[in-house]
mmCIF file of C-alpha atoms in Angstrom:
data_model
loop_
_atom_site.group_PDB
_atom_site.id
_atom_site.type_symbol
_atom_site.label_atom_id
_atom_site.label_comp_id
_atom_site.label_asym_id
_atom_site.label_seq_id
_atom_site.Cartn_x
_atom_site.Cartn_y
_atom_site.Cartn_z
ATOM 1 C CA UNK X 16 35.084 -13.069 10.661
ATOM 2 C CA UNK X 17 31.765 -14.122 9.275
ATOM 3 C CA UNK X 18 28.133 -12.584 10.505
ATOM 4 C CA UNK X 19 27.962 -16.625 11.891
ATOM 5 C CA UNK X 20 31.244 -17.075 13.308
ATOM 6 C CA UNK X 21 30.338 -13.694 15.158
ATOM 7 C CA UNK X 22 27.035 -15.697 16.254
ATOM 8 C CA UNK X 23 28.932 -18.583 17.881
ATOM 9 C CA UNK X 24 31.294 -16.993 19.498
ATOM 10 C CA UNK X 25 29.108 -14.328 21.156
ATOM 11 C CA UNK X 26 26.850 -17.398 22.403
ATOM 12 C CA UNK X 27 29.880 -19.226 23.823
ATOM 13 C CA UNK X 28 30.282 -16.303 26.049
ATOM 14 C CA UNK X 29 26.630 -15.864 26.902
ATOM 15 C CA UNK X 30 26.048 -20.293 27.708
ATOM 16 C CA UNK X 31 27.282 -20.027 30.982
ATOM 17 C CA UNK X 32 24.914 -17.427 31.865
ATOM 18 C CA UNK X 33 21.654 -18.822 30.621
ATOM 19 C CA UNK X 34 20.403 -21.543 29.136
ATOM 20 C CA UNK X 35 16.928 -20.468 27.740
ATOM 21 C CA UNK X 36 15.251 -20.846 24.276
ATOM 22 C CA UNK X 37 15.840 -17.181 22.519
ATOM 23 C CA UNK X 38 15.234 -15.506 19.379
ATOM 24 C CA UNK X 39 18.111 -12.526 18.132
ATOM 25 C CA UNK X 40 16.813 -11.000 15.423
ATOM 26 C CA UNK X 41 19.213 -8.291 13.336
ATOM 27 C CA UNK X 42 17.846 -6.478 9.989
ATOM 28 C CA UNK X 43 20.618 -4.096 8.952
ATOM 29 C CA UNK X 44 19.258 -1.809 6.301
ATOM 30 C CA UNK X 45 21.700 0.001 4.274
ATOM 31 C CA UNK X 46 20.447 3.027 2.221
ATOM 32 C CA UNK X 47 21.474 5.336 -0.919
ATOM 33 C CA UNK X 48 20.452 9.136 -0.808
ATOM 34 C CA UNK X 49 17.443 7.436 -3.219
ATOM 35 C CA UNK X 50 16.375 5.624 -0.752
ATOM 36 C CA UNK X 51 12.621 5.772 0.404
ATOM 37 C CA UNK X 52 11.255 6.386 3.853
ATOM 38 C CA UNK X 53 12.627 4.327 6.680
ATOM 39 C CA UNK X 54 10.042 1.612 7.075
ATOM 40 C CA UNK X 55 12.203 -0.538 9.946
ATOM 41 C CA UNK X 56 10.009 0.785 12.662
ATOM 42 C CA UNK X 57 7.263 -0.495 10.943
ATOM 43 C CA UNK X 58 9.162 -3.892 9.873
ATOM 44 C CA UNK X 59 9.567 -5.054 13.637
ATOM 45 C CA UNK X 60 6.146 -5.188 14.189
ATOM 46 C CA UNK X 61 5.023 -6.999 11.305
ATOM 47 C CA UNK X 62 8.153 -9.450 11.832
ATOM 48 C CA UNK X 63 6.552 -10.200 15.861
ATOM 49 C CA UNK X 64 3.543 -10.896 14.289
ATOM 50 C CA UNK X 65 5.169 -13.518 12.204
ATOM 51 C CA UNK X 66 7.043 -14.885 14.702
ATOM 52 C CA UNK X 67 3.411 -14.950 16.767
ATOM 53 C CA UNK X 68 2.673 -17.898 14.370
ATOM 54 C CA UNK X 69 5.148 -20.430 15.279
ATOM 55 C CA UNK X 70 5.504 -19.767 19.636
ATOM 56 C CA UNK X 71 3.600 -17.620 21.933
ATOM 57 C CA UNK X 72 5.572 -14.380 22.719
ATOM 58 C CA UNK X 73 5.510 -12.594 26.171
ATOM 59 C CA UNK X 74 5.656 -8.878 25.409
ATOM 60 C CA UNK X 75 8.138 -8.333 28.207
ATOM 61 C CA UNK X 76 10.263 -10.590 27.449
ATOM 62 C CA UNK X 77 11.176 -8.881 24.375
ATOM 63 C CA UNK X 78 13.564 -5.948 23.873
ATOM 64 C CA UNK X 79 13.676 -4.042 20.957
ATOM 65 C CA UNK X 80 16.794 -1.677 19.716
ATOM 66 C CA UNK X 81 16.464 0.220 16.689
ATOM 67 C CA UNK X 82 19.721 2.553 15.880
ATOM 68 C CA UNK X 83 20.417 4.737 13.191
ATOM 69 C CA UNK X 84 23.854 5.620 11.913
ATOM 70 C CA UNK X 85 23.771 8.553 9.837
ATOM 71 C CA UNK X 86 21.834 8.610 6.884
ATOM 72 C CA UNK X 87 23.151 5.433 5.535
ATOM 73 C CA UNK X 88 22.456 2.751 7.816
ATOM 74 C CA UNK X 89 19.327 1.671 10.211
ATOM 75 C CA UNK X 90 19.751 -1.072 12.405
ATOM 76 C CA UNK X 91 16.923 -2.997 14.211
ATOM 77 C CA UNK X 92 18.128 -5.438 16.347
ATOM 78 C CA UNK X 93 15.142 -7.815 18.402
ATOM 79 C CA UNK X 94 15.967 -10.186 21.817
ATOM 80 C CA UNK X 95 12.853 -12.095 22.154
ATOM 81 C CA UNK X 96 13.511 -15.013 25.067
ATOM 82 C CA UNK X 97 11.032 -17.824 24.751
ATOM 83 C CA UNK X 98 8.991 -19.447 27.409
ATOM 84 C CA UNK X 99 10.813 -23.354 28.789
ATOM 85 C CA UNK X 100 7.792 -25.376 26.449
ATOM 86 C CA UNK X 101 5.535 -23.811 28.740
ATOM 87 C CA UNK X 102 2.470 -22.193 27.056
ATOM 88 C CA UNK X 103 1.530 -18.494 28.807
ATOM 89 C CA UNK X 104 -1.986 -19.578 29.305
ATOM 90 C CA UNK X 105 -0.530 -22.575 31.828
ATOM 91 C CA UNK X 106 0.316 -19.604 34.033
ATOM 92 C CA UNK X 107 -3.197 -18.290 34.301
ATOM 93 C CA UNK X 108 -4.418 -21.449 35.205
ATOM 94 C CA UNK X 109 -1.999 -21.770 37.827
ATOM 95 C CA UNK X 110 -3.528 -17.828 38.861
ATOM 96 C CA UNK X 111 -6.867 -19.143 38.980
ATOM 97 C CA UNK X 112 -6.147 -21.897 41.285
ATOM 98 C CA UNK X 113 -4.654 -20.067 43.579
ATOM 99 C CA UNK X 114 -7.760 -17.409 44.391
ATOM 100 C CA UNK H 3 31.733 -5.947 20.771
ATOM 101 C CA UNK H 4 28.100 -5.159 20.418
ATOM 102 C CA UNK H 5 26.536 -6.905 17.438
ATOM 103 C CA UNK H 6 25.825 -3.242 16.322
ATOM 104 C CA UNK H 7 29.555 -2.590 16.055
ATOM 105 C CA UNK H 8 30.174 -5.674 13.799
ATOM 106 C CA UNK H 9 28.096 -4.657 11.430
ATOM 107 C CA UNK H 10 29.156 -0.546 11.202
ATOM 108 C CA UNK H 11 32.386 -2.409 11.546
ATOM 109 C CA UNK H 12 31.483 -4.737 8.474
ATOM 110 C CA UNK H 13 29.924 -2.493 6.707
ATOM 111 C CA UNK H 14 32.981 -0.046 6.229
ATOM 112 C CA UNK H 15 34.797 -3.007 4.686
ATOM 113 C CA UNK H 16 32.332 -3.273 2.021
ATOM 114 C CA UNK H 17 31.296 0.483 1.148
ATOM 115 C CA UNK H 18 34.126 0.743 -1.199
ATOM 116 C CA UNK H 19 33.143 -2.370 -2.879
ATOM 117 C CA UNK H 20 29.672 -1.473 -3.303
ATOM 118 C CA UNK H 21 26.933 1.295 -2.386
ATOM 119 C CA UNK H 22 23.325 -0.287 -3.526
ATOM 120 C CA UNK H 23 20.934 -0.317 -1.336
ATOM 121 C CA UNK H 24 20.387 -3.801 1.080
ATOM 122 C CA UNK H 25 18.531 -5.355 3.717
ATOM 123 C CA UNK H 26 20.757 -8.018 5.788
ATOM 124 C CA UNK H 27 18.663 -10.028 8.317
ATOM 125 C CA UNK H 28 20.223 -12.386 10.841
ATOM 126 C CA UNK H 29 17.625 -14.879 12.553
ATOM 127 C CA UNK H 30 19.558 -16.557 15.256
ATOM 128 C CA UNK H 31 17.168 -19.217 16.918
ATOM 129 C CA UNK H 32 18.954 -20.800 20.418
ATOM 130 C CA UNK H 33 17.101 -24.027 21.019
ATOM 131 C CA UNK H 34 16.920 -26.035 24.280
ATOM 132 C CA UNK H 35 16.626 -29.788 24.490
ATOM 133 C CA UNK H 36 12.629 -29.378 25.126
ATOM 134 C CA UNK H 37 11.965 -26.958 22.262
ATOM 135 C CA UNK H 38 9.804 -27.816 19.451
ATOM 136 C CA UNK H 39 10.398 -27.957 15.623
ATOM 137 C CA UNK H 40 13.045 -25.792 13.617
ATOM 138 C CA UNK H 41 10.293 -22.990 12.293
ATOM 139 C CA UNK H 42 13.182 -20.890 10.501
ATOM 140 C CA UNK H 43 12.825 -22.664 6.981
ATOM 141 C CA UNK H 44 9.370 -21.166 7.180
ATOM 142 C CA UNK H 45 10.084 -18.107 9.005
ATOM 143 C CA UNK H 46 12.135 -17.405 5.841
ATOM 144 C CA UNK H 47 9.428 -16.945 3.623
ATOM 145 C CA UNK H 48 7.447 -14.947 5.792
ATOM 146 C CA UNK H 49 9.917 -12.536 5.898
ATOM 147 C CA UNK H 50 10.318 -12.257 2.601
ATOM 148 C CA UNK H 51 6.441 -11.809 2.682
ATOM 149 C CA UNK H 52 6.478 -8.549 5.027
ATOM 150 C CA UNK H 53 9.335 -7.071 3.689
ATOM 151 C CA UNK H 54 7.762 -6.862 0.213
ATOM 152 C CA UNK H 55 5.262 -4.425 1.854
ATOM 153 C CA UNK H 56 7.511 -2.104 1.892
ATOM 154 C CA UNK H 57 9.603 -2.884 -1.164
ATOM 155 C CA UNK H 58 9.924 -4.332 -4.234
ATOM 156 C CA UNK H 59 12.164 -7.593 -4.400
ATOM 157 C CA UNK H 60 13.930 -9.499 -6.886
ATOM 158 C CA UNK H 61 14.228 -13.041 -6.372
ATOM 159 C CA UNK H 62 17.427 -13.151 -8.166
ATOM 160 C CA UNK H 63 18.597 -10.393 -5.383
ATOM 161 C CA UNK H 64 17.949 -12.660 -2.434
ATOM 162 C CA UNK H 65 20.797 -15.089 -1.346
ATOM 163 C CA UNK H 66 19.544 -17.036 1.628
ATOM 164 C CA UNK H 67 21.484 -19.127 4.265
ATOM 165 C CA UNK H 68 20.762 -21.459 6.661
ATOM 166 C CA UNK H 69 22.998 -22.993 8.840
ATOM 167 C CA UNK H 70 22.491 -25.601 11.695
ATOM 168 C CA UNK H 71 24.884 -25.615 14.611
ATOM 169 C CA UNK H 72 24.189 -28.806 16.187
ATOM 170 C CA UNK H 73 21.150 -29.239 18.119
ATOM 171 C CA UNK H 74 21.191 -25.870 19.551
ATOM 172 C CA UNK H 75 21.433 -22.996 17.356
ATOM 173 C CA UNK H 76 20.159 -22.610 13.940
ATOM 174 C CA UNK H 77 21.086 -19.568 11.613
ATOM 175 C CA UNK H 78 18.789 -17.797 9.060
ATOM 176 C CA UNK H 79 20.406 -15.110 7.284
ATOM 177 C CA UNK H 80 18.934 -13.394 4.260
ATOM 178 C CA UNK H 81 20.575 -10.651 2.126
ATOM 179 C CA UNK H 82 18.543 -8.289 -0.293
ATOM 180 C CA UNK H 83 19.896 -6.271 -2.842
ATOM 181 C CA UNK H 84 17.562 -3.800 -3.232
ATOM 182 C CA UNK H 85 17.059 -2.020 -6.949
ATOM 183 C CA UNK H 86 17.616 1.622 -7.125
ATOM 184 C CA UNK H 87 15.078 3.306 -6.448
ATOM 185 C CA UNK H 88 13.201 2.076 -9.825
ATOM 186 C CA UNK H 89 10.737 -0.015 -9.844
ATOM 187 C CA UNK H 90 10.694 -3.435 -11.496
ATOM 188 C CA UNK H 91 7.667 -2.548 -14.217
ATOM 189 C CA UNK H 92 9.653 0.471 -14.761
ATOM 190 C CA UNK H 93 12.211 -2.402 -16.549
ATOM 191 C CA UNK H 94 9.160 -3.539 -18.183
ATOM 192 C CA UNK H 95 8.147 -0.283 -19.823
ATOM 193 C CA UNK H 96 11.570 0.264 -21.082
ATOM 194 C CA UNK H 97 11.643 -3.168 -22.658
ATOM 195 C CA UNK H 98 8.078 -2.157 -24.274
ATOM 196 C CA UNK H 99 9.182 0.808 -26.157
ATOM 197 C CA UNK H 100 12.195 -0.436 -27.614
ATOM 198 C CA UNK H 101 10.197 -3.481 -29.086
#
Protein backbone atom coordinates (compact mmCIF):
# COMPACT_ATOMS: atom_id res chain seq x y z
CA UNK A 1 0.00 0.00 0.00
CA UNK A 2 1.36 3.34 -1.03
CA UNK A 3 2.05 6.47 1.57
CA UNK A 4 -1.19 7.93 -0.81
CA UNK A 5 -3.37 5.06 -0.94
CA UNK A 6 -2.84 5.12 2.98
CA UNK A 7 -4.00 8.95 2.63
CA UNK A 8 -7.32 8.12 0.93
CA UNK A 9 -8.35 5.56 2.70
CA UNK A 10 -7.74 7.03 6.17
CA UNK A 11 -9.85 10.18 4.87
CA UNK A 12 -12.71 7.95 3.69
CA UNK A 13 -13.04 6.93 7.22
CA UNK A 14 -12.62 10.37 8.74
CA UNK A 15 -15.50 12.27 5.79
CA UNK A 16 -18.31 11.32 7.67
CA UNK A 17 -17.06 12.91 10.68
CA UNK A 18 -16.02 16.30 9.45
CA UNK A 19 -15.97 18.14 6.66
CA UNK A 20 -13.43 21.02 7.34
CA UNK A 21 -10.43 22.40 5.34
CA UNK A 22 -7.19 20.63 7.13
CA UNK A 23 -3.60 20.43 6.75
CA UNK A 24 -1.69 16.72 7.87
CA UNK A 25 1.64 17.26 7.75
CA UNK A 26 4.20 14.01 8.25
CA UNK A 27 8.21 14.48 8.00
CA UNK A 28 9.66 11.05 8.79
CA UNK A 29 13.36 11.45 9.32
CA UNK A 30 15.38 8.41 9.13
CA UNK A 31 18.96 8.55 10.58
CA UNK A 32 22.50 6.61 10.40
CA UNK A 33 24.69 6.51 13.67
CA UNK A 34 26.45 9.64 11.48
CA UNK A 35 23.74 11.41 11.66
CA UNK A 36 23.78 15.05 13.14
CA UNK A 37 21.65 16.50 15.87
CA UNK A 38 17.93 16.04 15.63
CA UNK A 39 16.77 19.32 14.17
CA UNK A 40 12.78 18.15 13.73
CA UNK A 41 11.81 20.11 16.76
CA UNK A 42 13.18 22.94 15.25
CA UNK A 43 11.77 22.00 11.58
CA UNK A 44 8.00 22.30 12.76
CA UNK A 45 8.31 25.65 13.60
CA UNK A 46 9.94 26.97 10.70
CA UNK A 47 7.45 24.74 8.49
CA UNK A 48 4.17 26.86 10.52
CA UNK A 49 5.79 29.78 9.61
CA UNK A 50 5.69 28.79 6.02
CA UNK A 51 2.48 27.63 6.03
CA UNK A 52 1.65 31.30 7.84
CA UNK A 53 2.19 32.63 4.25
CA UNK A 54 -0.50 31.08 2.31
CA UNK A 55 -3.76 30.96 5.30
CA UNK A 56 -4.01 32.37 8.68
CA UNK A 57 -3.39 29.63 11.35
CA UNK A 58 -5.21 29.49 14.78
CA UNK A 59 -2.64 28.22 17.26
CA UNK A 60 -5.21 25.95 18.86
CA UNK A 61 -6.31 24.50 16.24
CA UNK A 62 -3.13 22.86 15.65
CA UNK A 63 -1.72 19.69 17.25
CA UNK A 64 1.63 18.77 17.06
CA UNK A 65 3.15 15.00 17.64
CA UNK A 66 6.70 14.49 17.46
CA UNK A 67 7.82 10.64 18.25
CA UNK A 68 11.00 9.10 18.30
CA UNK A 69 11.68 5.45 17.63
CA UNK A 70 14.96 4.50 18.77
CA UNK A 71 17.84 6.05 17.46
CA UNK A 72 16.92 5.59 13.91
CA UNK A 73 13.80 7.23 13.23
CA UNK A 74 12.04 10.74 14.33
CA UNK A 75 8.69 11.33 13.35
CA UNK A 76 6.87 14.75 13.38
CA UNK A 77 3.55 14.50 12.46
CA UNK A 78 1.33 18.22 12.31
CA UNK A 79 -2.90 18.43 12.25
CA UNK A 80 -3.45 21.98 11.50
CA UNK A 81 -7.53 22.46 10.75
CA UNK A 82 -8.18 25.60 8.79
CA UNK A 83 -10.72 28.26 9.42
CA UNK A 84 -14.36 27.77 6.78
CA UNK A 85 -12.82 31.02 4.37
CA UNK A 86 -13.30 32.93 7.35
CA UNK A 87 -10.33 35.23 8.22
CA UNK A 88 -9.55 35.23 12.35
CA UNK A 89 -9.69 38.94 12.42
CA UNK A 90 -13.68 38.64 11.23
CA UNK A 91 -14.08 37.19 14.72
CA UNK A 92 -12.75 40.18 16.56
CA UNK A 93 -14.88 42.34 14.80
CA UNK A 94 -17.76 40.37 15.62
CA UNK A 95 -16.12 40.79 19.63
CA UNK A 96 -16.12 44.36 19.26
CA UNK A 97 -19.63 44.68 18.28
CA UNK A 98 -20.87 42.94 20.79
CA UNK A 99 -19.36 45.21 23.94
CA UNK B 1 -3.57 2.08 12.13
CA UNK B 2 -1.99 5.29 13.21
CA UNK B 3 -0.14 7.01 10.39
CA UNK B 4 2.90 6.53 12.78
CA UNK B 5 2.57 2.76 12.46
CA UNK B 6 2.60 2.85 8.59
CA UNK B 7 5.56 4.32 8.41
CA UNK B 8 7.69 2.10 11.35
CA UNK B 9 5.64 -0.41 9.47
CA UNK B 10 7.10 0.84 6.01
CA UNK B 11 10.10 1.51 7.06
CA UNK B 12 11.06 -2.15 8.16
CA UNK B 13 10.29 -3.17 4.58
CA UNK B 14 12.90 -0.99 3.28
CA UNK B 15 15.87 -1.16 5.95
CA UNK B 16 17.23 -4.15 4.28
CA UNK B 17 17.16 -2.48 1.01
CA UNK B 18 18.82 0.53 2.11
CA UNK B 19 20.21 2.44 5.35
CA UNK B 20 21.15 6.22 4.09
CA UNK B 21 19.94 8.72 5.77
CA UNK B 22 16.25 10.46 4.50
CA UNK B 23 13.73 12.92 5.14
CA UNK B 24 10.09 11.76 3.81
CA UNK B 25 7.47 14.56 4.07
CA UNK B 26 3.79 13.99 3.37
CA UNK B 27 1.69 17.34 2.86
CA UNK B 28 -1.86 16.23 2.74
CA UNK B 29 -4.06 19.43 2.02
CA UNK B 30 -8.17 18.50 2.47
CA UNK B 31 -9.94 21.25 0.59
CA UNK B 32 -13.61 22.30 0.92
CA UNK B 33 -15.72 23.68 -1.89
CA UNK B 34 -15.06 27.43 -0.46
CA UNK B 35 -11.28 27.11 -0.08
CA UNK B 36 -8.95 29.15 -1.99
CA UNK B 37 -6.06 28.27 -4.43
CA UNK B 38 -3.91 24.94 -4.36
CA UNK B 39 -0.68 26.64 -2.39
CA UNK B 40 1.20 23.11 -2.29
CA UNK B 41 3.19 23.64 -5.68
CA UNK B 42 4.66 26.52 -3.74
CA UNK B 43 4.64 25.13 -0.38
CA UNK B 44 7.09 22.68 -2.03
CA UNK B 45 9.78 24.92 -2.46
CA UNK B 46 9.57 26.44 0.75
CA UNK B 47 10.18 23.40 2.27
CA UNK B 48 12.91 22.63 0.51
CA UNK B 49 14.01 26.21 1.63
CA UNK B 50 13.85 25.45 5.57
CA UNK B 51 15.04 22.18 5.44
CA UNK B 52 18.34 23.30 3.88
CA UNK B 53 18.92 25.13 7.23
CA UNK B 54 19.59 22.32 8.68
CA UNK B 55 21.14 20.27 5.91
CA UNK B 56 22.78 20.10 2.92
CA UNK B 57 20.63 18.88 -0.18
CA UNK B 58 21.20 17.52 -3.45
CA UNK B 59 18.81 18.30 -6.02
CA UNK B 60 19.44 15.11 -7.74
CA UNK B 61 18.38 13.46 -4.15
CA UNK B 62 14.94 15.01 -4.12
CA UNK B 63 12.07 13.09 -5.94
CA UNK B 64 8.92 15.12 -5.54
CA UNK B 65 5.20 14.11 -6.03
CA UNK B 66 2.19 15.69 -6.36
CA UNK B 67 -0.94 14.21 -6.72
CA UNK B 68 -4.52 15.70 -7.05
CA UNK B 69 -7.47 13.69 -5.81
CA UNK B 70 -10.28 15.42 -7.30
CA UNK B 71 -11.35 18.62 -5.97
CA UNK B 72 -10.72 17.75 -2.47
CA UNK B 73 -7.46 16.49 -1.51
CA UNK B 74 -4.18 17.27 -2.95
CA UNK B 75 -0.89 15.30 -2.05
CA UNK B 76 2.68 16.75 -1.70
CA UNK B 77 5.16 14.27 -0.89
CA UNK B 78 8.89 14.90 -1.01
CA UNK B 79 11.69 12.35 -0.37
CA UNK B 80 15.40 13.38 0.48
CA UNK B 81 18.22 11.28 0.36
CA UNK B 82 20.42 12.75 2.52
CA UNK B 83 24.50 12.38 1.88
CA UNK B 84 26.46 10.78 4.57
CA UNK B 85 27.42 12.78 6.76
CA UNK B 86 29.95 14.61 4.17
CA UNK B 87 29.44 17.56 2.95
CA UNK B 88 28.96 18.43 -0.71
CA UNK B 89 32.36 20.81 -1.03
CA UNK B 90 33.94 18.00 0.69
CA UNK B 91 33.24 16.22 -3.10
CA UNK B 92 34.68 19.31 -4.39
CA UNK B 93 38.00 19.18 -2.57
CA UNK B 94 38.49 15.65 -3.49
CA UNK B 95 37.91 16.42 -7.14
CA UNK B 96 40.62 19.38 -6.62
CA UNK B 97 43.46 17.30 -5.56
CA UNK B 98 43.25 14.65 -7.94
CA UNK B 99 43.30 17.29 -10.85
Amino acid sequence: MSLLDFFLKSRKENTAKLAKERLQIIVAHERTSRSGPDYLPQLKQDILDVIRKYVQIDPEQVTVQLDKKGEQLSVLELNIMLSDDKPQNADDNTEETKS
